[in-house]
Amino acid sequence: MTLTPHSLTRTQAYINGQWLDAQSGLKFNVSNPASGESIAQVADCGAEETRQAIEAAEATLPVWRAKTAQERSELLRRWHGLVLQHKDALASILTSEQGKPLSEAAGEIAYGGSYIQWFAEEAKRIYGDMIPPPANDKRIVVIKQAVGVVASITPWNFPNAMLARKAAPALAAGCTFVAKPAHETPLSALALAALSEEAGIPPGVFNVVCGSNSAVIGQELTKNPLVRKLTFTGSTAVGKLLQEQCTATVKKTSMELGGNAPFIVFDDADLNAAIAGAMASKYRNAGQTCICANRILVQSGIHDRFVERLHTEVSRLQMGAGTDPAVDMGPLIHKQAAKEVDAIVQDALSLGAQANAGGKVSELGPCFYEPTILSGCTPAMRCFREEIFGPVAAVFKFDTEAEAIELANNTEYGLAAYFYTLDHSRIWRVGEALEFGIVGINEGLVSNAMAPFGGVKQSGHGREGSRYGIDDYIEIKYMCMGGI
Ligand code: NAP
């Protein structure tokens, strides 16, 4: 059966294979950030529905775990096939609730799907070990087993991919799953649930609970002892809170938190490549990605040429509703986000930075922020310390390699970093010195299913994607056999 965009737009929670309203009958509003129009009323679930989903996931665990890896793999492959088959409908739903251009939304669906495909394959490769024993009458065997019920909390900036990146390895490993998407963007998660149902993934394996009160749902997910692991993507502040809430039941956690990526351009860089990388890394999703270039550090010899070229590229960007195919950059998620970005820009301007482009909320509407370039930025400014999460390129000038490394590492975050140079020894020196989980070298697009994505320091722990990604969803069991 082919599901239409209409039939993929679900507004009820998906619990134990059933589509349910909230017990209170309450609903919350989902709106299109480009127009402010309401696009759906979604079941406003709370602690009770969350508990129900957790209990369903717990009850289904023995059935799901007992499937062979091949069987789980096959179901994930079917889910992936349906995601690709419905790519356009999923992209349209994503753009309507999140705002990014349709082409970026379609890219996100393919990217999210690639994790389902990858982990469908990895399901068959969760190998154990034989270890040489200390005595000849013993055998040491290591097996890997599913952690159990996994809860996930995901943000609005990649409402499809952030969820797919967690659900796919969890299900591949034999875990069951309860998802709580952000209240701004529940429809993409519910559409994924509709396709999981269509793929034949058994009831109770993949559940989605939405609600306007994330703290209440979060309390249940973190305190309920049946949940054995919480996987979270979002801000560092909320991640710390959730991690604390998980301690009472000693849950495993994966934390994909905020970033403050340095983007370093050395004098010997290929300027064309650096500009292309900066545009892709800075303005994609209107600057609302955790691996966005946040601090653009440019060496003095190339600085003026870099700023001039960046200005030329930025002035070509078309901003507008993501549904318009001519548009390169959509709105921010809500008015408050635009205000917060503006506060960071005004802080920089008040401390001596210059706006080479943009620098204010656009006349297109309260959620649109003009693509902005700030030059003359310094570490005293908020744009050096904080995640900007908007289309603002903050440019800082430096003189030496040591100074660039010192500036880049001067943050509590450690997710992504980028640098551009054609000097081979510098590539090794700087690559090894940067205190970040992901380093793009002469490359601005670093995320794919084959590679381990994740941060160090206060950007979190755990890795998503790659052969390491499954590790977050398995327990290692050692069996000692005697009398042999
Ligand atoms: P956020 O406020 O932390 O929200 C993320 C998720 O947490 C949403 O589902 C939100 O639900 C939920 N939440 C908020 N408060 C909660 C609470 N007290 N208890 C339980 N759940 C709670 O982050 P955001 O502003 O939406 O997202 C942007 C952040 O995510 C940025 O810092 C970005 O860097 C980070 N991010 C990191 C990665 C990565 O891989 N490292 C990827 C993408 C984004 P509601 O929205 O419904 O309140």
Short mmCIF file of C-alpha atoms and ligand atoms in Angstrom, two decimals:
data_model
loop_
_atom_site.label_atom_id
_atom_site.label_comp_id
_atom_site.label_asym_id
_atom_site.label_seq_id
_atom_site.Cartn_x
_atom_site.Cartn_y
_atom_site.Cartn_z
CA MET A 1 0.00 0.00 0.00
CA THR A 2 1.25 3.53 -0.74
CA LEU A 3 0.50 5.96 2.06
CA THR A 4 -0.34 9.49 0.90
CA PRO A 5 0.99 12.65 2.64
CA HIS A 6 -2.50 12.92 4.04
CA SER A 7 -2.58 9.40 5.49
CA LEU A 8 1.00 9.82 6.80
CA THR A 9 -0.01 12.90 8.78
CA ARG A 10 -0.95 11.25 12.07
CA THR A 11 -2.07 13.19 15.12
CA GLN A 12 -2.47 10.43 17.71
CA ALA A 13 0.13 8.73 19.86
CA TYR A 14 1.39 5.34 18.60
CA ILE A 15 1.42 2.94 21.55
CA ASN A 16 1.56 -0.85 21.32
CA GLY A 17 0.60 -0.74 17.65
CA GLN A 18 -2.48 1.40 18.31
CA TRP A 19 -3.21 5.01 17.42
CA LEU A 20 -4.52 6.67 20.56
CA ASP A 21 -5.79 10.03 21.78
CA ALA A 22 -4.55 11.41 25.09
CA GLN A 23 -6.60 10.08 28.00
CA SER A 24 -7.48 13.68 28.89
CA GLY A 25 -8.74 14.25 25.35
CA LEU A 26 -6.44 17.30 25.16
CA LYS A 27 -4.54 18.24 22.01
CA PHE A 28 -1.72 20.67 21.30
CA ASN A 29 -1.18 22.84 18.28
CA VAL A 30 1.54 22.37 15.65
CA SER A 31 2.18 25.34 13.39
CA ASN A 32 4.11 26.17 10.25
CA PRO A 33 6.98 28.51 11.22
CA ALA A 34 6.99 30.19 7.79
CA SER A 35 3.37 31.32 7.94
CA GLY A 36 2.40 30.90 11.59
CA GLU A 37 -0.61 28.86 10.43
CA SER A 38 -1.82 25.92 12.47
CA ILE A 39 -1.23 22.65 10.59
CA ALA A 40 -2.33 20.00 13.11
CA GLN A 41 -3.75 19.32 16.56
CA VAL A 42 -1.86 16.43 18.17
CA ALA A 43 -2.80 14.22 21.16
CA ASP A 44 -1.33 15.91 24.23
CA CYS A 45 0.03 12.94 26.19
CA GLY A 46 1.42 12.97 29.70
CA ALA A 47 2.86 10.58 32.28
CA GLU A 48 0.05 8.00 32.02
CA GLU A 49 0.37 7.45 28.26
CA THR A 50 4.16 7.41 28.58
CA ARG A 51 3.95 4.68 31.23
CA GLN A 52 1.60 2.73 28.97
CA ALA A 53 4.12 2.96 26.11
CA ILE A 54 6.99 1.87 28.38
CA GLU A 55 4.99 -1.11 29.64
CA ALA A 56 4.12 -2.10 26.07
CA ALA A 57 7.79 -1.87 25.12
CA GLU A 58 8.74 -4.02 28.15
CA ALA A 59 6.08 -6.63 27.35
CA THR A 60 7.23 -6.87 23.72
CA LEU A 61 10.92 -7.09 24.57
CA PRO A 62 11.10 -10.93 24.81
CA VAL A 63 9.38 -11.32 21.44
CA TRP A 64 11.59 -8.78 19.68
CA ARG A 65 14.81 -10.03 21.28
CA ALA A 66 13.93 -13.60 20.32
CA LYS A 67 13.77 -12.75 16.63
CA THR A 68 16.90 -13.70 14.77
CA ALA A 69 19.19 -10.88 13.72
CA GLN A 70 18.24 -11.72 10.15
CA GLU A 71 14.53 -11.24 10.93
CA ARG A 72 15.11 -7.88 12.62
CA SER A 73 17.34 -6.85 9.75
CA GLU A 74 14.64 -7.72 7.21
CA LEU A 75 12.02 -5.63 9.04
CA LEU A 76 14.40 -2.66 9.23
CA ARG A 77 15.11 -3.04 5.50
CA ARG A 78 11.40 -2.91 4.79
CA TRP A 79 11.06 0.20 6.95
CA HIS A 80 13.93 1.80 5.05
CA GLY A 81 12.32 0.89 1.72
CA LEU A 82 9.06 2.55 2.78
CA VAL A 83 10.89 5.68 3.96
CA LEU A 84 12.47 6.01 0.51
CA GLN A 85 9.20 5.22 -1.24
CA HIS A 86 7.47 8.02 0.71
CA LYS A 87 10.39 10.43 0.65
CA ASP A 88 8.42 13.27 -0.92
CA ALA A 89 5.49 12.98 1.47
CA LEU A 90 7.83 12.81 4.49
CA ALA A 91 9.78 15.83 3.21
CA SER A 92 6.59 17.81 2.75
CA ILE A 93 5.45 17.01 6.31
CA LEU A 94 8.90 17.95 7.64
CA THR A 95 8.99 21.30 5.83
CA SER A 96 5.50 22.20 6.94
CA GLU A 97 6.31 21.75 10.65
CA GLN A 98 10.01 22.66 10.72
CA GLY A 99 10.44 25.24 7.93
CA LYS A 100 13.59 24.05 6.09
CA PRO A 101 13.55 24.13 2.27
CA LEU A 102 11.98 21.07 0.66
CA SER A 103 15.28 20.04 -0.94
CA GLU A 104 16.96 20.02 2.50
CA ALA A 105 13.99 18.14 3.95
CA ALA A 106 14.28 15.50 1.22
CA GLY A 107 18.00 15.31 2.01
CA GLU A 108 17.20 14.76 5.69
CA ILE A 109 14.76 11.93 4.87
CA ALA A 110 17.40 10.16 2.77
CA TYR A 111 20.00 10.79 5.48
CA GLY A 112 17.71 9.50 8.27
CA GLY A 113 16.84 6.51 6.09
CA SER A 114 20.52 5.74 5.55
CA TYR A 115 20.85 5.01 9.29
CA ILE A 116 17.96 2.54 9.11
CA GLN A 117 19.64 0.87 6.16
CA TRP A 118 23.06 0.86 7.85
CA PHE A 119 21.79 -0.68 11.08
CA ALA A 120 19.65 -3.21 9.20
CA GLU A 121 23.04 -4.51 8.03
CA GLU A 122 24.77 -4.09 11.38
CA ALA A 123 22.03 -6.14 13.12
CA LYS A 124 23.74 -9.23 11.64
CA ARG A 125 27.20 -8.26 12.84
CA ILE A 126 26.79 -8.01 16.61
CA TYR A 127 29.59 -10.49 17.24
CA GLY A 128 30.78 -11.84 20.54
CA ASP A 129 34.28 -13.01 21.52
CA MET A 130 36.28 -15.97 22.78
CA ILE A 131 39.06 -14.97 25.15
CA PRO A 132 42.09 -17.17 25.96
CA PRO A 133 41.36 -18.51 29.48
CA PRO A 134 43.70 -18.44 32.52
CA ALA A 135 43.40 -22.27 32.90
CA ASN A 136 42.90 -25.12 30.42
CA ASP A 137 39.66 -26.33 32.04
CA LYS A 138 37.94 -22.97 31.48
CA ARG A 139 36.47 -21.13 28.51
CA ILE A 140 35.74 -17.40 28.48
CA VAL A 141 32.93 -16.39 26.19
CA VAL A 142 31.61 -12.87 25.62
CA ILE A 143 28.14 -12.32 24.19
CA LYS A 144 26.37 -9.06 23.37
CA GLN A 145 22.73 -8.58 24.28
CA ALA A 146 20.14 -5.84 23.86
CA VAL A 147 20.09 -3.27 26.68
CA GLY A 148 16.28 -3.49 26.99
CA VAL A 149 13.67 -0.75 26.76
CA VAL A 150 15.16 2.43 25.30
CA ALA A 151 13.62 5.90 25.68
CA SER A 152 14.54 8.67 23.29
CA ILE A 153 14.04 12.44 23.42
CA THR A 154 14.80 14.31 20.20
CA PRO A 155 14.86 17.96 19.03
CA TRP A 156 13.03 19.85 16.29
CA ASN A 157 16.00 20.74 14.08
CA PHE A 158 16.20 17.29 12.41
CA PRO A 159 12.88 15.73 13.43
CA ASN A 160 13.24 12.72 11.17
CA ALA A 161 16.97 11.98 11.20
CA MET A 162 17.67 12.46 14.93
CA LEU A 163 15.00 9.86 15.68
CA ALA A 164 16.00 7.44 12.89
CA ARG A 165 19.60 7.62 14.09
CA LYS A 166 18.55 6.31 17.51
CA ALA A 167 15.68 3.95 16.70
CA ALA A 168 17.58 2.05 13.98
CA PRO A 169 20.52 0.84 16.12
CA ALA A 170 18.23 0.20 19.10
CA LEU A 171 15.86 -2.01 17.10
CA ALA A 172 18.76 -3.68 15.31
CA ALA A 173 20.28 -4.66 18.66
CA GLY A 174 16.97 -6.13 19.88
CA CYS A 175 15.83 -3.24 22.08
CA THR A 176 12.27 -1.90 22.12
CA PHE A 177 11.74 1.81 21.94
CA VAL A 178 9.66 4.74 23.24
CA ALA A 179 10.19 8.02 21.37
CA LYS A 180 9.32 11.51 22.55
CA PRO A 181 9.80 14.04 19.74
CA ALA A 182 9.89 17.81 20.28
CA HIS A 183 6.43 19.36 20.55
CA GLU A 184 7.23 21.72 17.64
CA THR A 185 7.75 18.79 15.23
CA PRO A 186 5.82 15.66 16.26
CA LEU A 187 4.44 14.90 12.78
CA SER A 188 7.70 13.59 11.29
CA ALA A 189 8.06 11.11 14.18
CA LEU A 190 4.45 9.97 13.87
CA ALA A 191 4.89 9.52 10.10
CA LEU A 192 7.90 7.28 10.81
CA ALA A 193 5.70 5.29 13.21
CA ALA A 194 3.05 4.86 10.49
CA LEU A 195 5.73 3.47 8.17
CA SER A 196 7.10 1.15 10.89
CA GLU A 197 3.58 -0.26 11.23
CA GLU A 198 3.32 -0.67 7.46
CA ALA A 199 6.73 -2.42 7.45
CA GLY A 200 5.38 -5.03 9.86
CA ILE A 201 7.49 -4.09 12.89
CA PRO A 202 5.47 -5.75 15.68
CA PRO A 203 3.20 -3.70 18.00
CA GLY A 204 5.03 -2.41 21.08
CA VAL A 205 8.50 -2.39 19.48
CA PHE A 206 8.44 1.25 18.31
CA ASN A 207 6.18 3.64 20.23
CA VAL A 208 5.77 7.42 19.92
CA VAL A 209 4.37 9.63 22.67
CA CYS A 210 3.95 13.38 22.01
CA GLY A 211 3.01 16.14 24.39
CA SER A 212 3.29 19.82 25.15
CA ASN A 213 4.71 19.20 28.64
CA SER A 214 8.08 17.62 27.97
CA ALA A 215 9.12 17.80 31.63
CA VAL A 216 6.27 15.47 32.67
CA ILE A 217 6.99 12.95 29.90
CA GLY A 218 10.71 13.27 30.61
CA GLN A 219 10.21 12.49 34.31
CA GLU A 220 8.43 9.25 33.44
CA LEU A 221 11.00 8.23 30.84
CA THR A 222 13.92 8.90 33.15
CA LYS A 223 12.50 7.62 36.45
CA ASN A 224 10.62 4.51 35.31
CA PRO A 225 12.85 1.54 36.19
CA LEU A 226 11.65 -0.45 33.16
CA VAL A 227 13.54 1.96 30.91
CA ARG A 228 17.15 0.77 30.79
CA LYS A 229 18.57 3.49 28.59
CA LEU A 230 17.88 7.10 27.66
CA THR A 231 19.22 8.46 24.40
CA PHE A 232 18.91 12.23 24.14
CA THR A 233 19.67 14.82 21.49
CA GLY A 234 19.17 18.45 22.46
CA SER A 235 20.66 21.26 24.48
CA THR A 236 23.41 20.74 27.03
CA ALA A 237 21.23 22.27 29.78
CA VAL A 238 18.38 19.79 29.28
CA GLY A 239 20.84 16.92 28.77
CA LYS A 240 22.41 17.60 32.19
CA LEU A 241 19.00 17.64 33.84
CA LEU A 242 17.94 14.37 32.20
CA GLN A 243 21.23 12.72 33.08
CA GLU A 244 20.68 13.66 36.71
CA GLN A 245 17.14 12.27 36.60
CA CYS A 246 18.52 8.98 35.25
CA THR A 247 20.92 8.41 38.15
CA ALA A 248 18.32 7.06 40.60
CA THR A 249 17.73 4.03 38.36
CA VAL A 250 21.33 3.91 37.05
CA LYS A 251 20.27 4.03 33.41
CA LYS A 252 22.69 4.00 30.56
CA THR A 253 22.64 7.30 28.71
CA SER A 254 23.77 8.69 25.37
CA MET A 255 23.93 12.46 25.17
CA GLU A 256 24.15 14.30 21.85
CA LEU A 257 24.25 17.87 23.12
CA GLY A 258 25.08 21.39 21.99
CA GLY A 259 28.12 22.52 20.03
CA ASN A 260 30.22 25.60 19.42
CA ALA A 261 32.16 24.59 16.32
CA PRO A 262 35.28 26.47 15.32
CA PHE A 263 35.77 26.77 11.55
CA ILE A 264 39.44 27.65 10.99
CA VAL A 265 40.74 29.01 7.70
CA PHE A 266 44.55 29.15 7.48
CA ASP A 267 46.41 31.44 5.06
CA ASP A 268 47.36 28.41 2.94
CA ALA A 269 43.77 27.19 2.50
CA ASP A 270 42.02 26.65 -0.82
CA LEU A 271 39.75 29.69 -0.57
CA ASN A 272 37.06 28.27 -2.86
CA ALA A 273 36.80 25.12 -0.77
CA ALA A 274 36.75 27.11 2.49
CA ILE A 275 33.95 29.35 1.23
CA ALA A 276 31.90 26.36 -0.01
CA GLY A 277 32.43 24.60 3.34
CA ALA A 278 31.52 27.69 5.35
CA MET A 279 28.31 28.22 3.37
CA ALA A 280 27.26 24.57 3.77
CA SER A 281 28.20 24.37 7.40
CA LYS A 282 26.86 27.78 8.46
CA TYR A 283 23.63 28.42 6.57
CA ARG A 284 22.17 24.91 6.18
CA ASN A 285 18.91 24.67 8.13
CA ALA A 286 19.20 28.44 8.69
CA GLY A 287 22.12 27.81 11.05
CA GLN A 288 20.11 25.53 13.33
CA THR A 289 22.41 22.53 13.43
CA CYS A 290 24.52 21.35 16.33
CA ILE A 291 27.59 21.07 14.06
CA CYS A 292 27.14 24.51 12.45
CA ALA A 293 30.27 26.62 12.13
CA ASN A 294 29.78 28.88 15.15
CA ARG A 295 33.12 30.71 15.34
CA ILE A 296 34.80 31.33 11.99
CA LEU A 297 38.49 31.86 12.78
CA VAL A 298 40.40 33.29 9.81
CA GLN A 299 44.15 33.88 9.59
CA SER A 300 45.13 37.51 8.96
CA GLY A 301 46.68 36.93 5.50
CA ILE A 302 43.47 35.56 3.99
CA HIS A 303 40.94 37.29 6.25
CA ASP A 304 39.79 40.18 4.04
CA ARG A 305 39.51 38.05 0.89
CA PHE A 306 37.53 35.42 2.86
CA VAL A 307 35.05 37.98 4.24
CA GLU A 308 34.58 39.54 0.81
CA ARG A 309 33.92 36.17 -0.88
CA LEU A 310 31.60 35.10 1.93
CA HIS A 311 29.66 38.32 1.44
CA THR A 312 29.24 37.60 -2.29
CA GLU A 313 27.87 34.12 -1.56
CA VAL A 314 25.60 35.24 1.29
CA SER A 315 24.03 37.97 -0.83
CA ARG A 316 22.89 35.26 -3.28
CA LEU A 317 20.90 33.36 -0.63
CA GLN A 318 17.14 33.42 -1.18
CA MET A 319 15.13 33.35 2.02
CA GLY A 320 11.46 32.41 2.20
CA ALA A 321 8.99 29.61 2.84
CA GLY A 322 10.65 26.20 2.44
CA THR A 323 7.92 25.07 0.05
CA ASP A 324 9.17 27.53 -2.61
CA PRO A 325 11.74 25.62 -4.74
CA ALA A 326 13.75 28.83 -5.32
CA VAL A 327 14.38 29.24 -1.58
CA ASP A 328 17.80 28.36 -0.04
CA MET A 329 17.01 29.26 3.55
CA GLY A 330 13.78 29.01 5.53
CA PRO A 331 12.60 30.58 8.80
CA LEU A 332 13.86 29.85 12.30
CA ILE A 333 11.71 27.50 14.34
CA HIS A 334 9.81 30.26 16.20
CA LYS A 335 9.79 33.97 17.02
CA GLN A 336 11.66 33.44 20.27
CA ALA A 337 14.53 31.78 18.37
CA ALA A 338 14.82 34.85 16.11
CA LYS A 339 14.86 37.10 19.17
CA GLU A 340 17.59 35.05 20.81
CA VAL A 341 19.74 35.15 17.67
CA ASP A 342 19.21 38.90 17.45
CA ALA A 343 20.29 39.36 21.07
CA ILE A 344 23.60 37.61 20.28
CA VAL A 345 24.08 39.81 17.19
CA GLN A 346 23.27 43.02 19.09
CA ASP A 347 25.72 42.03 21.83
CA ALA A 348 28.49 41.64 19.23
CA LEU A 349 27.64 44.94 17.53
CA SER A 350 27.62 46.75 20.87
CA LEU A 351 31.11 45.38 21.59
CA GLY A 352 32.59 46.56 18.29
CA ALA A 353 31.78 43.94 15.62
CA GLN A 354 30.58 45.10 12.17
CA ALA A 355 27.62 43.63 10.29
CA ASN A 356 28.89 43.03 6.73
CA ALA A 357 25.52 41.51 5.85
CA GLY A 358 22.13 41.18 7.57
CA GLY A 359 22.02 41.77 11.32
CA LYS A 360 18.29 41.89 11.94
CA VAL A 361 14.95 40.11 11.84
CA SER A 362 13.70 40.05 8.23
CA GLU A 363 10.66 41.85 6.90
CA LEU A 364 9.42 38.44 5.68
CA GLY A 365 8.10 37.70 9.17
CA PRO A 366 9.02 37.35 12.83
CA CYS A 367 10.60 33.89 12.41
CA PHE A 368 12.90 34.93 9.54
CA TYR A 369 16.40 36.19 10.38
CA GLU A 370 18.52 37.76 7.66
CA PRO A 371 21.64 35.76 6.70
CA THR A 372 24.29 37.68 8.60
CA ILE A 373 28.05 38.15 8.59
CA LEU A 374 29.74 39.74 11.59
CA SER A 375 33.42 40.63 11.31
CA GLY A 376 35.78 41.95 13.98
CA CYS A 377 34.39 39.52 16.56
CA THR A 378 36.32 38.89 19.80
CA PRO A 379 36.24 36.27 22.60
CA ALA A 380 34.51 38.83 24.86
CA MET A 381 31.34 38.47 22.79
CA ARG A 382 28.45 36.04 23.34
CA CYS A 383 28.93 34.69 19.79
CA PHE A 384 32.29 33.27 20.93
CA ARG A 385 30.92 31.50 24.01
CA GLU A 386 27.39 30.50 23.02
CA GLU A 387 25.75 28.37 20.37
CA ILE A 388 24.21 30.95 17.97
CA PHE A 389 21.69 28.55 16.36
CA GLY A 390 20.88 30.96 13.55
CA PRO A 391 22.25 32.16 10.18
CA VAL A 392 25.01 34.32 11.64
CA ALA A 393 28.64 33.91 10.55
CA ALA A 394 30.78 35.38 13.34
CA VAL A 395 34.31 35.99 11.97
CA PHE A 396 37.36 36.28 14.25
CA LYS A 397 40.88 37.15 13.03
CA PHE A 398 44.00 35.30 14.27
CA ASP A 399 47.73 35.34 13.45
CA THR A 400 49.36 32.00 14.37
CA GLU A 401 48.49 28.30 14.35
CA ALA A 402 48.95 28.08 18.12
CA GLU A 403 46.55 30.98 18.62
CA ALA A 404 43.94 29.29 16.38
CA ILE A 405 44.14 26.04 18.36
CA GLU A 406 43.93 27.90 21.65
CA LEU A 407 40.87 29.87 20.51
CA ALA A 408 39.19 26.80 19.00
CA ASN A 409 39.54 24.73 22.19
CA ASN A 410 38.49 27.61 24.45
CA THR A 411 34.93 26.33 24.94
CA GLU A 412 33.15 23.83 27.16
CA TYR A 413 31.72 22.22 24.01
CA GLY A 414 33.46 19.57 21.91
CA LEU A 415 31.20 18.36 19.11
CA ALA A 416 32.48 19.39 15.66
CA ALA A 417 35.42 21.45 14.40
CA TYR A 418 36.56 22.29 10.88
CA PHE A 419 39.80 23.57 9.40
CA TYR A 420 41.11 24.41 5.97
CA THR A 421 44.78 24.13 5.02
CA LEU A 422 46.80 22.48 2.24
CA ASP A 423 49.82 21.82 4.49
CA HIS A 424 50.05 18.08 5.29
CA SER A 425 51.95 18.41 8.53
CA ARG A 426 49.53 21.06 9.75
CA ILE A 427 46.63 18.72 8.95
CA TRP A 428 48.02 16.17 11.42
CA ARG A 429 49.10 18.71 14.06
CA VAL A 430 45.82 20.62 14.14
CA GLY A 431 43.60 17.54 13.64
CA GLU A 432 45.16 15.91 16.71
CA ALA A 433 45.16 19.07 18.83
CA LEU A 434 41.47 19.94 18.43
CA GLU A 435 39.38 18.74 21.39
CA PHE A 436 36.30 17.73 19.42
CA GLY A 437 34.57 14.45 18.54
CA ILE A 438 34.30 15.26 14.83
CA VAL A 439 36.86 17.14 12.75
CA GLY A 440 36.20 18.22 9.16
CA ILE A 441 39.47 18.81 7.30
CA ASN A 442 38.95 20.75 4.07
CA GLU A 443 35.35 19.54 4.33
CA GLY A 444 32.21 21.22 5.65
CA LEU A 445 29.76 18.28 5.47
CA VAL A 446 30.85 15.62 7.92
CA SER A 447 27.82 13.59 8.94
CA ASN A 448 26.93 10.22 7.38
CA ALA A 449 25.73 6.81 8.54
CA MET A 450 29.15 5.17 8.08
CA ALA A 451 30.92 7.54 10.49
CA PRO A 452 30.76 7.85 14.30
CA PHE A 453 28.91 11.06 15.21
CA GLY A 454 29.25 12.44 18.73
CA GLY A 455 30.96 14.87 21.02
CA VAL A 456 33.40 15.20 23.91
CA LYS A 457 33.42 17.57 26.91
CA GLN A 458 29.96 19.09 27.50
CA SER A 459 28.77 18.13 24.02
CA GLY A 460 28.01 14.71 25.46
CA HIS A 461 28.95 11.07 25.11
CA GLY A 462 28.01 8.13 22.93
CA ARG A 463 28.31 7.76 19.16
CA GLU A 464 25.62 7.50 16.50
CA GLY A 465 26.19 5.77 13.17
CA SER A 466 29.14 3.59 12.07
CA ARG A 467 30.04 0.20 13.49
CA TYR A 468 30.49 1.87 16.88
CA GLY A 469 26.88 3.10 16.96
CA ILE A 470 25.46 -0.27 17.99
CA ASP A 471 27.62 -0.29 21.15
CA ASP A 472 25.31 2.22 22.82
CA TYR A 473 22.44 -0.31 22.69
CA ILE A 474 24.15 -3.50 23.83
CA GLU A 475 25.33 -4.98 27.10
CA ILE A 476 28.42 -7.15 27.25
CA LYS A 477 27.92 -10.43 29.09
CA TYR A 478 30.86 -12.61 30.04
CA MET A 479 30.22 -16.31 30.58
CA CYS A 480 32.87 -18.38 32.31
CA MET A 481 32.62 -22.08 31.53
CA GLY A 482 34.44 -24.47 33.86
CA GLY A 483 35.11 -28.21 34.11
CA ILE A 484 36.10 -28.59 30.49
P1 NAP B 1 16.10 21.27 23.94
O1 NAP B 1 15.33 22.42 24.44
O2 NAP B 1 17.10 20.63 24.83
O3 NAP B 1 15.00 20.20 23.47
C1 NAP B 1 15.35 18.93 22.98
C2 NAP B 1 14.31 17.92 23.38
O4 NAP B 1 14.24 17.86 24.81
C3 NAP B 1 12.89 18.25 22.90
O5 NAP B 1 12.21 17.06 22.60
C4 NAP B 1 12.28 18.90 24.13
O6 NAP B 1 10.88 18.78 24.15
C5 NAP B 1 12.90 18.06 25.22
N1 NAP B 1 12.89 18.67 26.55
C6 NAP B 1 13.08 19.97 26.86
N2 NAP B 1 13.02 20.13 28.21
C7 NAP B 1 12.81 18.89 28.73
C8 NAP B 1 12.66 18.38 30.06
N3 NAP B 1 12.71 19.18 31.13
N4 NAP B 1 12.45 17.06 30.22
C9 NAP B 1 12.37 16.24 29.14
N5 NAP B 1 12.50 16.65 27.87
C10 NAP B 1 12.73 17.97 27.67
O7 NAP B 1 16.88 21.60 22.63
P2 NAP B 1 16.37 22.39 21.36
O8 NAP B 1 16.60 23.82 21.56
O9 NAP B 1 14.99 21.94 21.00
O10 NAP B 1 17.36 21.79 20.26
C11 NAP B 1 18.53 22.41 19.94
C12 NAP B 1 19.71 21.85 20.71
O11 NAP B 1 19.93 20.50 20.31
C13 NAP B 1 20.99 22.58 20.39
O12 NAP B 1 21.73 22.80 21.55
C14 NAP B 1 21.71 21.62 19.46
O13 NAP B 1 23.09 21.78 19.43
C15 NAP B 1 21.31 20.31 20.02
N6 NAP B 1 21.48 19.25 19.02
C16 NAP B 1 22.51 18.37 19.21
C17 NAP B 1 22.73 17.37 18.26
C18 NAP B 1 23.86 16.39 18.43
O14 NAP B 1 23.86 15.38 17.74
N7 NAP B 1 24.81 16.62 19.32
C19 NAP B 1 21.90 17.27 17.15
C20 NAP B 1 20.86 18.18 17.00
C21 NAP B 1 20.66 19.17 17.97
P3 NAP B 1 9.93 20.03 23.85
O15 NAP B 1 10.52 20.72 22.66
O16 NAP B 1 8.64 19.39 23.54
O17 NAP B 1 9.95 20.86 25.07
#
